[in-house]
Short mmCIF file of C-alpha atoms and ligand atoms in Angstrom, two decimals:
data_model
loop_
_atom_site.label_atom_id
_atom_site.label_comp_id
_atom_site.label_asym_id
_atom_site.label_seq_id
_atom_site.Cartn_x
_atom_site.Cartn_y
_atom_site.Cartn_z
CA UNK A 93 155.95 15.78 39.83
CA UNK A 94 156.83 19.48 41.81
CA UNK A 95 155.41 23.07 40.37
CA UNK A 96 155.91 25.56 41.56
CA UNK A 97 153.93 28.29 40.71
CA UNK A 98 155.24 32.38 40.14
CA UNK A 99 154.05 35.26 40.84
CA UNK A 100 150.33 34.61 40.15
CA UNK A 101 147.36 36.47 42.60
CA UNK A 102 146.37 33.86 44.68
CA UNK A 103 141.96 34.64 44.62
CA UNK A 104 139.61 32.86 46.80
CA UNK A 105 136.08 33.27 48.08
CA UNK A 106 137.08 35.59 51.13
CA UNK A 107 141.20 35.91 50.62
CA UNK A 108 142.93 38.01 47.80
CA UNK A 109 146.78 38.08 47.56
CA UNK A 110 149.90 37.70 45.66
CA UNK A 111 151.84 34.29 45.99
CA UNK A 112 153.86 31.64 44.79
CA UNK A 113 152.60 28.20 45.48
CA UNK A 114 154.56 24.89 45.58
CA UNK A 115 152.46 22.06 44.14
CA UNK A 116 154.14 18.12 45.36
CA UNK A 117 152.54 15.47 44.17
CA UNK A 118 148.70 15.51 44.07
CA UNK A 119 149.16 18.52 46.33
CA UNK A 120 149.75 21.51 47.15
CA UNK A 121 152.70 21.54 50.34
CA UNK A 122 152.91 26.22 50.14
CA UNK A 123 152.38 28.48 49.82
CA UNK A 124 154.47 31.79 49.94
CA UNK A 125 156.41 34.95 48.81
CA UNK A 126 159.25 34.08 46.98
CA UNK A 127 159.71 30.26 47.26
CA UNK A 128 162.64 28.43 46.84
CA UNK A 129 161.94 26.04 42.88
CA UNK A 130 163.66 21.78 44.25
CA UNK A 131 165.64 21.39 42.03
CA UNK A 132 163.67 19.76 38.96
CA UNK A 133 160.66 21.31 40.37
CA UNK A 134 158.81 22.92 36.16
CA UNK A 135 158.04 26.68 37.28
CA UNK A 136 154.97 27.86 35.35
CA UNK A 137 154.72 31.49 35.30
CA UNK A 138 151.71 33.56 36.43
CA UNK A 139 152.36 36.75 36.57
CA UNK A 140 149.48 38.70 35.90
CA UNK A 141 146.93 35.97 36.25
CA UNK A 142 144.65 34.78 38.97
CA UNK A 143 144.94 31.71 41.00
CA UNK A 144 141.90 30.21 41.53
CA UNK A 145 141.11 26.45 43.05
CA UNK A 146 139.83 24.40 40.49
CA UNK A 147 135.98 25.02 38.72
CA UNK A 148 133.18 22.74 40.25
CA UNK A 149 130.36 22.15 37.94
CA UNK A 150 128.00 19.97 40.65
CA UNK A 151 125.06 19.10 37.35
CA UNK A 152 125.94 17.99 34.45
CA UNK A 153 124.69 14.91 32.11
CA UNK A 154 127.34 13.09 30.49
CA UNK A 155 125.87 9.24 30.07
CA UNK A 156 122.87 10.51 29.82
CA UNK A 157 119.88 8.30 28.02
CA UNK A 158 116.61 10.70 28.04
CA UNK A 159 113.72 11.46 25.62
CA UNK A 160 114.70 8.14 22.87
CA UNK A 161 117.68 9.83 23.08
CA UNK A 162 121.77 9.70 24.64
CA UNK A 163 123.65 13.16 25.34
CA UNK A 164 126.56 13.38 23.23
CA UNK A 165 129.62 13.62 24.74
CA UNK A 166 131.47 10.80 26.53
CA UNK A 167 133.73 10.95 29.78
CA UNK A 168 136.81 11.78 27.61
CA UNK A 169 135.04 14.40 25.22
CA UNK A 170 133.30 15.79 28.39
CA UNK A 171 136.22 16.44 30.84
CA UNK A 172 138.55 17.65 27.81
CA UNK A 173 135.59 20.38 27.60
CA UNK A 174 135.54 21.12 31.47
CA UNK A 175 139.55 21.36 32.27
CA UNK A 176 139.32 23.84 29.07
CA UNK A 177 137.12 26.05 30.49
CA UNK A 178 139.32 25.38 34.19
CA UNK A 179 136.27 23.10 35.83
CA UNK A 180 138.85 20.51 37.56
CA UNK A 181 135.77 18.43 39.30
CA UNK A 182 132.29 17.47 38.35
CA UNK A 183 129.25 15.82 39.49
CA UNK A 184 127.40 13.68 36.81
CA UNK A 185 123.70 12.77 37.69
CA UNK A 186 123.32 9.21 37.90
CA UNK A 187 120.00 9.01 35.87
CA UNK A 188 118.70 5.04 35.87
CA UNK A 189 116.01 4.77 34.80
CA UNK A 190 112.16 3.64 37.11
CA UNK A 191 113.46 0.26 35.67
CA UNK A 192 116.20 -0.09 37.13
CA UNK A 193 117.88 -1.39 39.52
CA UNK A 194 119.86 1.60 41.03
CA UNK A 195 123.81 -0.16 42.26
CA UNK A 196 123.60 -1.92 38.51
CA UNK A 197 122.42 2.01 37.17
CA UNK A 198 125.53 2.62 39.81
CA UNK A 199 128.58 0.64 38.16
CA UNK A 200 127.52 1.68 34.43
CA UNK A 201 127.35 5.26 35.29
CA UNK A 202 131.59 3.66 36.64
CA UNK A 203 132.15 2.53 33.96
CA UNK A 204 131.88 5.24 31.92
CA UNK A 205 133.97 7.13 34.18
CA UNK A 206 136.42 5.26 35.64
CA UNK A 207 139.44 5.30 33.44
CA UNK A 208 137.88 7.69 30.93
CA UNK A 209 138.53 11.47 32.32
CA UNK A 210 141.03 14.07 32.88
CA UNK A 211 139.38 16.11 35.62
CA UNK A 212 138.17 14.29 38.93
CA UNK A 213 134.20 13.84 39.13
CA UNK A 214 131.82 12.54 41.80
CA UNK A 215 128.19 11.10 40.96
CA UNK A 216 124.22 12.21 42.84
CA UNK A 217 122.33 9.35 43.14
CA UNK A 218 119.53 9.49 40.54
CA UNK A 219 116.70 8.10 42.73
CA UNK A 220 113.76 7.51 40.60
CA UNK A 221 111.64 4.85 42.26
CA UNK A 222 111.61 4.34 46.10
CA UNK A 223 110.17 0.38 47.28
CA UNK A 224 111.38 -1.77 49.39
CA UNK A 225 114.52 -3.24 48.08
CA UNK A 226 116.03 0.75 48.08
CA UNK A 227 116.84 1.26 51.35
CA UNK A 228 119.28 -1.37 50.98
CA UNK A 229 120.29 -0.59 47.44
CA UNK A 230 120.97 3.32 48.55
CA UNK A 231 122.81 2.73 51.72
CA UNK A 232 125.84 0.82 49.85
CA UNK A 233 125.77 4.10 47.19
CA UNK A 234 126.40 5.79 50.19
CA UNK A 235 128.76 3.31 51.38
CA UNK A 236 131.14 3.34 47.93
CA UNK A 237 132.02 7.45 48.96
CA UNK A 238 128.35 8.95 47.06
CA UNK A 239 126.49 11.16 50.03
CA UNK A 240 123.34 13.44 47.52
CA UNK A 241 120.55 11.91 45.86
CA UNK A 242 118.53 13.74 42.91
CA UNK A 243 115.26 13.05 42.04
CA UNK A 244 113.05 14.74 40.09
CA UNK A 245 109.85 16.15 40.45
CA UNK A 246 109.49 16.70 36.73
CA UNK A 247 109.46 13.96 34.21
CA UNK A 248 106.49 11.65 35.22
CA UNK A 249 107.20 8.31 33.75
CA UNK A 250 110.57 8.16 32.86
CA UNK A 251 113.23 8.97 35.61
CA UNK A 252 110.11 11.65 38.11
CA UNK A 253 108.72 10.20 41.37
CA UNK A 254 105.36 10.65 42.93
CA UNK A 255 104.79 11.85 46.49
CA UNK A 256 105.10 8.89 48.58
CA UNK A 257 108.67 7.48 46.96
CA UNK A 258 110.07 11.82 47.83
CA UNK A 259 108.41 11.51 51.07
CA UNK A 260 110.67 8.18 51.42
CA UNK A 261 113.42 9.07 49.70
CA UNK A 262 113.91 12.11 52.09
CA UNK A 263 113.81 9.95 55.37
CA UNK A 264 116.25 8.13 53.70
CA UNK A 265 118.93 10.69 53.00
CA UNK A 266 117.93 12.48 56.72
CA UNK A 267 118.95 9.24 57.94
CA UNK A 268 122.12 8.86 56.38
CA UNK A 269 123.49 12.13 56.28
CA UNK A 270 123.11 12.53 52.32
CA UNK A 271 121.91 15.70 50.68
CA UNK A 272 119.13 15.78 47.80
CA UNK A 273 118.74 17.54 44.59
CA UNK A 274 115.31 17.71 43.16
CA UNK A 275 113.88 19.42 39.78
CA UNK A 276 111.62 21.08 41.28
CA UNK A 277 108.34 21.16 38.55
CA UNK A 278 104.96 20.64 39.13
CA UNK A 279 104.16 17.21 36.06
CA UNK A 280 100.53 17.57 36.41
CA UNK A 281 100.77 20.74 34.62
CA UNK A 282 103.78 20.51 32.12
CA UNK A 283 101.86 17.32 31.01
CA UNK A 284 98.06 18.86 30.88
CA UNK A 285 99.16 22.73 30.06
CA UNK A 286 101.42 20.99 26.93
CA UNK A 287 99.04 18.68 25.81
CA UNK A 288 96.42 22.10 25.22
CA UNK A 289 99.14 24.18 23.76
CA UNK A 290 100.57 21.03 20.84
CA UNK A 291 95.73 20.44 20.59
CA UNK A 292 95.20 23.84 19.74
CA UNK A 293 98.03 24.13 17.37
CA UNK A 294 100.73 25.75 18.75
CA UNK A 295 103.58 22.47 18.18
CA UNK A 296 106.84 25.59 17.69
CA UNK A 297 109.40 25.37 20.25
CA UNK A 298 108.57 28.54 21.36
CA UNK A 299 105.48 26.95 22.19
CA UNK A 300 108.03 24.70 24.80
CA UNK A 301 108.20 27.88 27.84
CA UNK A 302 104.12 28.04 27.91
CA UNK A 303 103.69 24.32 28.99
CA UNK A 304 106.08 25.15 31.67
CA UNK A 305 105.84 28.94 32.92
CA UNK A 306 107.97 30.31 36.56
CA UNK A 307 104.47 28.75 38.32
CA UNK A 308 105.68 25.37 38.23
CA UNK A 309 108.47 25.39 38.93
CA UNK A 310 107.71 27.60 41.83
CA UNK A 311 104.84 24.60 43.31
CA UNK A 312 107.79 22.73 41.70
CA UNK A 313 110.09 24.33 44.60
CA UNK A 314 107.42 24.92 47.16
CA UNK A 315 106.27 21.94 47.46
CA UNK A 316 110.32 19.58 47.91
CA UNK A 317 109.95 22.65 50.56
CA UNK A 318 107.14 21.53 52.21
CA UNK A 319 108.44 17.29 52.14
CA UNK A 320 111.61 18.89 53.30
CA UNK A 321 110.42 20.73 55.99
CA UNK A 322 108.31 17.70 57.47
CA UNK A 323 111.52 15.62 57.44
CA UNK A 324 114.22 17.53 58.03
CA UNK A 325 116.30 16.89 55.83
CA UNK A 326 118.91 18.44 53.48
CA UNK A 327 118.40 19.58 49.77
CA UNK A 328 119.66 21.00 46.85
CA UNK A 329 117.64 22.49 44.44
CA UNK A 330 118.81 22.36 40.87
CA UNK A 331 118.60 24.65 38.23
CA UNK A 332 116.49 27.47 39.96
CA UNK A 333 115.55 30.46 36.47
CA UNK A 334 112.76 32.18 37.67
CA UNK A 335 112.22 34.80 40.56
CA UNK A 336 108.92 33.26 41.38
CA UNK A 337 110.98 29.94 42.13
CA UNK A 338 113.42 31.79 44.94
CA UNK A 339 110.96 33.51 46.52
CA UNK A 340 109.38 30.56 47.35
CA UNK A 341 112.92 28.69 48.20
CA UNK A 342 113.78 31.94 50.52
CA UNK A 343 110.25 31.68 51.99
CA UNK A 344 111.36 28.16 53.33
CA UNK A 345 114.90 28.83 54.11
CA UNK A 346 113.76 31.70 56.14
CA UNK A 347 112.31 29.40 57.99
CA UNK A 348 114.34 27.18 59.50
CA UNK A 349 114.04 24.84 56.10
CA UNK A 350 117.41 23.00 54.77
CA UNK A 351 118.12 24.28 51.12
CA UNK A 352 120.33 25.05 49.18
CA UNK A 353 119.78 26.88 45.29
CA UNK A 354 121.75 26.78 42.33
CA UNK A 355 120.88 28.93 38.87
CA UNK A 356 122.48 27.35 35.82
CA UNK A 357 125.14 30.15 33.97
CA UNK A 358 122.19 29.59 30.92
CA UNK A 359 120.04 31.76 32.76
CA UNK A 360 121.96 34.27 34.05
CA UNK A 361 123.14 34.96 29.91
CA UNK A 362 120.29 33.71 27.44
CA UNK A 363 116.41 34.48 28.47
CA UNK A 364 112.76 33.34 26.18
CA UNK A 365 113.30 35.50 23.29
CA UNK A 366 116.85 32.97 22.41
CA UNK A 367 114.02 29.90 22.50
CA UNK A 368 111.24 32.23 20.40
CA UNK A 369 113.59 31.99 17.49
CA UNK A 370 112.77 31.08 14.57
CA UNK A 371 113.07 28.08 12.13
CA UNK A 372 113.71 26.38 14.53
CA UNK A 373 116.45 27.78 15.26
CA UNK A 374 114.91 28.23 19.07
CA UNK A 375 115.10 23.93 19.84
CA UNK A 376 118.61 25.02 19.96
CA UNK A 377 118.01 26.41 23.31
CA UNK A 378 115.04 24.05 24.83
CA UNK A 379 115.58 22.90 28.43
CA UNK A 380 114.09 22.97 31.33
CA UNK A 381 112.70 25.11 33.36
CA UNK A 382 112.64 26.63 30.35
CA UNK A 383 114.95 30.00 29.73
CA UNK A 384 112.84 32.67 30.85
CA UNK A 385 111.70 36.47 30.68
CA UNK A 386 114.70 38.80 31.05
CA UNK A 387 114.19 40.24 33.45
CA UNK A 388 114.89 37.28 35.69
CA UNK A 389 118.94 37.58 34.88
CA UNK A 390 119.24 40.58 37.06
CA UNK A 391 117.82 38.84 39.84
CA UNK A 392 119.16 36.26 40.12
CA UNK A 393 123.27 38.42 40.23
CA UNK A 394 121.32 39.81 42.60
CA UNK A 395 120.79 36.85 44.29
CA UNK A 396 124.17 35.16 43.40
CA UNK A 397 126.03 37.65 44.87
CA UNK A 398 123.60 38.47 48.35
CA UNK A 399 125.12 34.87 49.28
CA UNK A 400 120.58 34.13 48.48
CA UNK A 401 121.65 31.75 45.18
CA UNK A 402 124.78 29.37 46.11
CA UNK A 403 126.42 28.31 43.48
CA UNK A 404 125.97 27.88 39.28
CA UNK A 405 126.41 24.99 37.46
CA UNK A 406 126.43 24.01 34.07
CA UNK A 407 123.34 20.47 33.78
CA UNK A 408 125.50 20.14 30.73
CA UNK A 409 123.15 18.23 28.75
CA UNK A 410 124.90 18.22 25.12
CA UNK A 411 122.34 17.40 21.96
CA UNK A 412 123.05 17.63 18.69
CA UNK A 413 121.24 20.41 16.21
CA UNK A 414 121.06 18.39 12.82
CA UNK A 415 119.69 14.30 14.88
CA UNK A 416 118.55 15.25 18.04
CA UNK A 417 116.30 18.34 19.26
CA UNK A 418 114.92 17.79 15.30
CA UNK A 419 113.60 14.37 17.25
CA UNK A 420 111.23 17.04 18.39
CA UNK A 421 111.13 19.23 14.67
CA UNK A 422 106.84 18.81 15.21
CA UNK A 423 106.37 18.15 18.52
CA UNK A 424 108.26 20.84 21.63
CA UNK A 425 107.83 17.89 23.70
CA UNK A 426 110.25 15.97 21.49
CA UNK A 427 113.18 18.00 21.54
CA UNK A 428 115.41 17.20 24.24
CA UNK A 429 116.19 19.17 26.36
CA UNK A 430 119.53 20.82 28.15
CA UNK A 431 122.05 23.04 26.14
CA UNK A 432 124.96 21.78 26.28
CA UNK A 433 127.37 24.70 28.60
CA UNK A 434 130.76 23.20 30.28
CA UNK A 435 133.18 24.52 28.83
CA UNK A 436 131.91 28.30 29.12
CA UNK A 437 130.58 28.58 32.91
CA UNK A 438 133.70 29.99 34.30
CA UNK A 439 134.45 32.37 31.34
CA UNK A 440 130.65 33.80 30.77
CA UNK A 441 130.32 34.37 34.53
CA UNK A 442 134.00 36.55 34.07
CA UNK A 443 132.49 38.03 31.39
CA UNK A 444 129.10 39.05 32.39
CA UNK A 445 129.59 38.83 35.97
CA UNK A 446 133.06 40.27 37.82
CA UNK A 447 133.76 42.85 34.33
CA UNK A 448 130.20 44.73 34.95
CA UNK A 449 130.28 44.43 38.44
CA UNK A 450 127.30 41.93 38.63
CA UNK A 451 130.41 40.26 41.19
CA UNK A 452 133.35 40.32 42.38
CA UNK A 453 135.59 37.48 42.17
CA UNK A 454 134.76 36.12 45.30
CA UNK A 455 132.43 36.38 44.74
CA UNK A 456 133.02 34.18 41.31
CA UNK A 457 135.07 31.10 43.11
CA UNK A 458 132.18 30.88 46.31
CA UNK A 459 129.48 30.03 43.29
CA UNK A 460 131.49 28.10 41.56
CA UNK A 461 134.21 26.60 43.25
CA UNK A 462 133.97 26.92 47.42
CA UNK A 463 130.39 26.47 48.05
CA UNK A 464 130.08 23.68 46.09
CA UNK A 465 132.94 21.62 47.59
CA UNK A 466 132.03 22.40 51.34
CA UNK A 467 127.63 21.49 50.26
CA UNK A 468 129.60 18.31 48.36
CA UNK A 469 131.25 16.86 50.75
CA UNK A 470 134.55 17.78 48.56
CA UNK A 471 136.11 20.50 51.39
CA UNK A 472 138.95 21.72 51.96
CA UNK A 473 140.47 18.72 48.98
CA UNK A 474 138.89 20.33 46.65
CA UNK A 475 136.84 24.09 46.55
CA UNK A 476 140.14 25.83 48.55
CA UNK A 477 144.31 27.22 48.09
CA UNK A 478 145.21 25.85 51.24
CA UNK A 479 148.80 23.25 51.35
CA UNK A 480 146.94 19.72 52.06
CA UNK A 481 144.36 20.02 49.11
CA UNK A 482 144.57 18.52 46.85
CA UNK A 483 146.26 20.83 43.40
CA UNK A 484 143.13 21.85 41.64
CA UNK A 485 144.48 24.81 40.41
CA UNK A 486 143.06 27.11 37.75
CA UNK A 487 145.88 29.64 36.68
CA UNK A 488 143.33 32.36 35.01
CA UNK A 489 144.63 35.74 32.36
CA UNK A 490 142.04 38.25 32.88
CA UNK A 491 143.39 39.97 28.60
CA UNK A 492 142.51 36.73 27.26
CA UNK A 493 140.06 37.02 25.24
CA UNK A 494 138.65 35.11 22.65
CA UNK A 495 135.54 33.76 20.31
CA UNK A 496 132.75 30.88 20.95
CA UNK A 497 132.14 28.99 18.27
CA UNK A 498 130.79 25.63 17.46
CA UNK A 499 133.48 25.15 15.14
CA UNK A 500 136.13 25.29 18.75
CA UNK A 501 135.07 24.27 20.70
CA UNK A 502 135.71 20.75 22.47
CA UNK A 503 132.15 19.47 23.71
CA UNK A 504 131.04 16.77 21.50
CA UNK A 505 127.55 18.83 20.17
CA UNK A 506 127.44 19.94 16.91
CA UNK A 507 125.95 23.75 17.96
CA UNK A 508 126.69 26.62 20.46
CA UNK A 509 124.13 28.64 22.76
CA UNK A 510 126.00 31.19 22.71
CA UNK A 511 128.09 30.98 18.72
CA UNK A 512 129.87 34.32 17.70
CA UNK A 513 129.94 36.21 21.86
CA UNK A 514 133.19 37.32 22.43
CA UNK A 515 134.21 36.25 25.81
CA UNK A 516 136.85 38.02 27.47
CA UNK A 517 139.91 35.91 29.71
CA UNK A 518 141.20 32.17 30.11
CA UNK A 519 142.35 29.42 31.66
CA UNK A 520 145.90 29.14 30.55
CA UNK A 521 147.37 26.29 32.23
CA UNK A 522 145.45 24.14 35.13
CA UNK A 523 146.50 21.29 37.33
CA UNK A 524 144.05 18.28 38.19
CA UNK A 525 145.40 17.31 41.44
CA UNK A 526 149.10 18.66 41.10
CA UNK A 527 149.21 17.97 36.83
CA UNK A 528 148.90 20.24 34.11
CA UNK A 529 146.26 19.61 31.88
CA UNK A 530 145.85 22.56 30.43
CA UNK A 531 148.91 24.25 29.40
CA UNK A 532 148.66 27.97 28.19
CA UNK A 533 145.60 27.38 26.37
CA UNK A 534 143.76 29.39 24.60
CA UNK A 535 139.96 28.45 25.66
CA UNK A 536 139.21 27.62 22.53
CA UNK A 537 139.47 24.61 20.35
CA UNK A 538 141.74 21.60 21.83
CA UNK A 539 144.82 24.19 22.52
CA UNK A 540 146.18 24.02 25.39
CA UNK A 541 145.16 19.97 26.51
CA UNK A 542 148.44 17.93 27.74
CA UNK A 543 145.88 16.34 30.46
CA UNK A 544 145.74 11.95 29.01
CA UNK A 545 141.93 10.40 30.28
CA UNK A 546 142.06 8.47 33.12
CA UNK A 547 143.80 10.55 35.04
CA UNK A 548 140.76 12.02 36.94
CA UNK A 549 139.70 9.70 40.11
CA UNK A 550 136.55 9.24 41.20
CA UNK A 551 135.93 11.20 44.67
CA UNK A 552 134.49 9.39 47.27
CA UNK A 553 132.72 11.37 49.79
CA UNK A 554 130.96 11.16 53.18
CA UNK A 555 127.66 12.12 54.58
CA UNK A 556 127.66 15.30 56.41
CA UNK A 557 123.93 16.37 56.12
CA UNK A 558 122.75 14.44 59.74
O1 URP B 167 116.50 20.76 30.26
C1 URP B 167 117.32 19.88 30.60
N1 URP B 167 117.43 21.10 31.96
N2 URP B 167 118.12 18.62 30.98
C2 URP B 167 118.72 18.34 30.90
C3 URP B 167 118.01 17.09 32.91
C4 URP B 167 117.50 17.34 33.89
O2 URP B 167 116.82 18.20 33.85
O3 URP B 167 118.45 18.47 34.26
ZN1 ZN B 168 116.50 18.43 35.90
ZN1 ZN B 169 120.20 17.83 34.73
#
């Protein structure tokens, strides 16, 4: 298929210019002024629009057995939401239970995705146990195209690893050139504080954040940084939420620890008062680390603009309010953690970041696409607009306006944390490897979805973090 995108403003992490883009097959063939359309080419009129490299979400959960239930999306529903929101590649967490065989788990996660996705995808391989069989198993998974691991310092007894396991995972990763992504919270503090709160009758969602205050996350970050320093392993802190944790991560970076930092769109636009809403409404906003005091939002935005925080993800983890969040009606520790947002990341970054001047358009591309690609071995195939790169492109209409609602979103979940919010800008047309998957999209419902399930491919990655 040949597609000519005419008259748009190309925006990358460092450049901004008007040009036409010719896509032939799966890649970008030419970029230039007034390109002539080859016979039979499809033409997309991009005048008045930005043309961005496809956005990449580095932290997504789709198949997620967690807290006694399963996250609601399938690859079909999640990838539909992704492309409608401008995300053309996602990296899912493969999260085996502690007793699961890692290779078998990897096969399960692959089987859920291959042939079922509209967008491209890869996985961070969760390391939830480390014994004498683990190095061979993980090495074989790396050979199959996985170049990042995931560890949880929280969720002891489920996904969490102990310190010996953490140390060995980082040593192995360093030797393989793999980067280790980590959920940083001190699990002992979480369980002690949860026990105290429940014993005091503080059982509703509003108390969840008290069980894991900023110090708990800062301690987790510091813990990981100590292990990273001693092993020399490249690390990536997922879902950093607050000033205290950021301070520890930046102090470590300053002394040479190899660390990349991710925050989430939720922490940038929601705050702990949302989780304190009465009548169990707050359960919609329960995630870990929790939503923080609103003062943290500006700290995070400034750190993004300054390049101190590197990426913005969603940690998309959809659990229905009516039937799943309700499992914690009398005990906040039983509320499945997560706030679905895969579809909303780019437009919320644009509306609340770019338009008020907190970040630039280049920052948007950098934190939601290019740096993700560079960190996780996808660049320059992804995250770039360049001849030879995959034709993953988002034609973004900055004049579009829409209202976010669970009634019209494409995610398979019965609520939206952003219900009724006005949103500016929209991924009007989206290409994944040269195939148009959204045509005249409006950011709402499934309007414009033309991509086929199965078009999305597993993207093999090669380790580079030696
Ligand atoms: O609350 C969260 N973050 N849910 C998803 C699982 C995780 O910790 O990433
Ligand atoms: Zn996590
Ligand atoms: Zn997660």
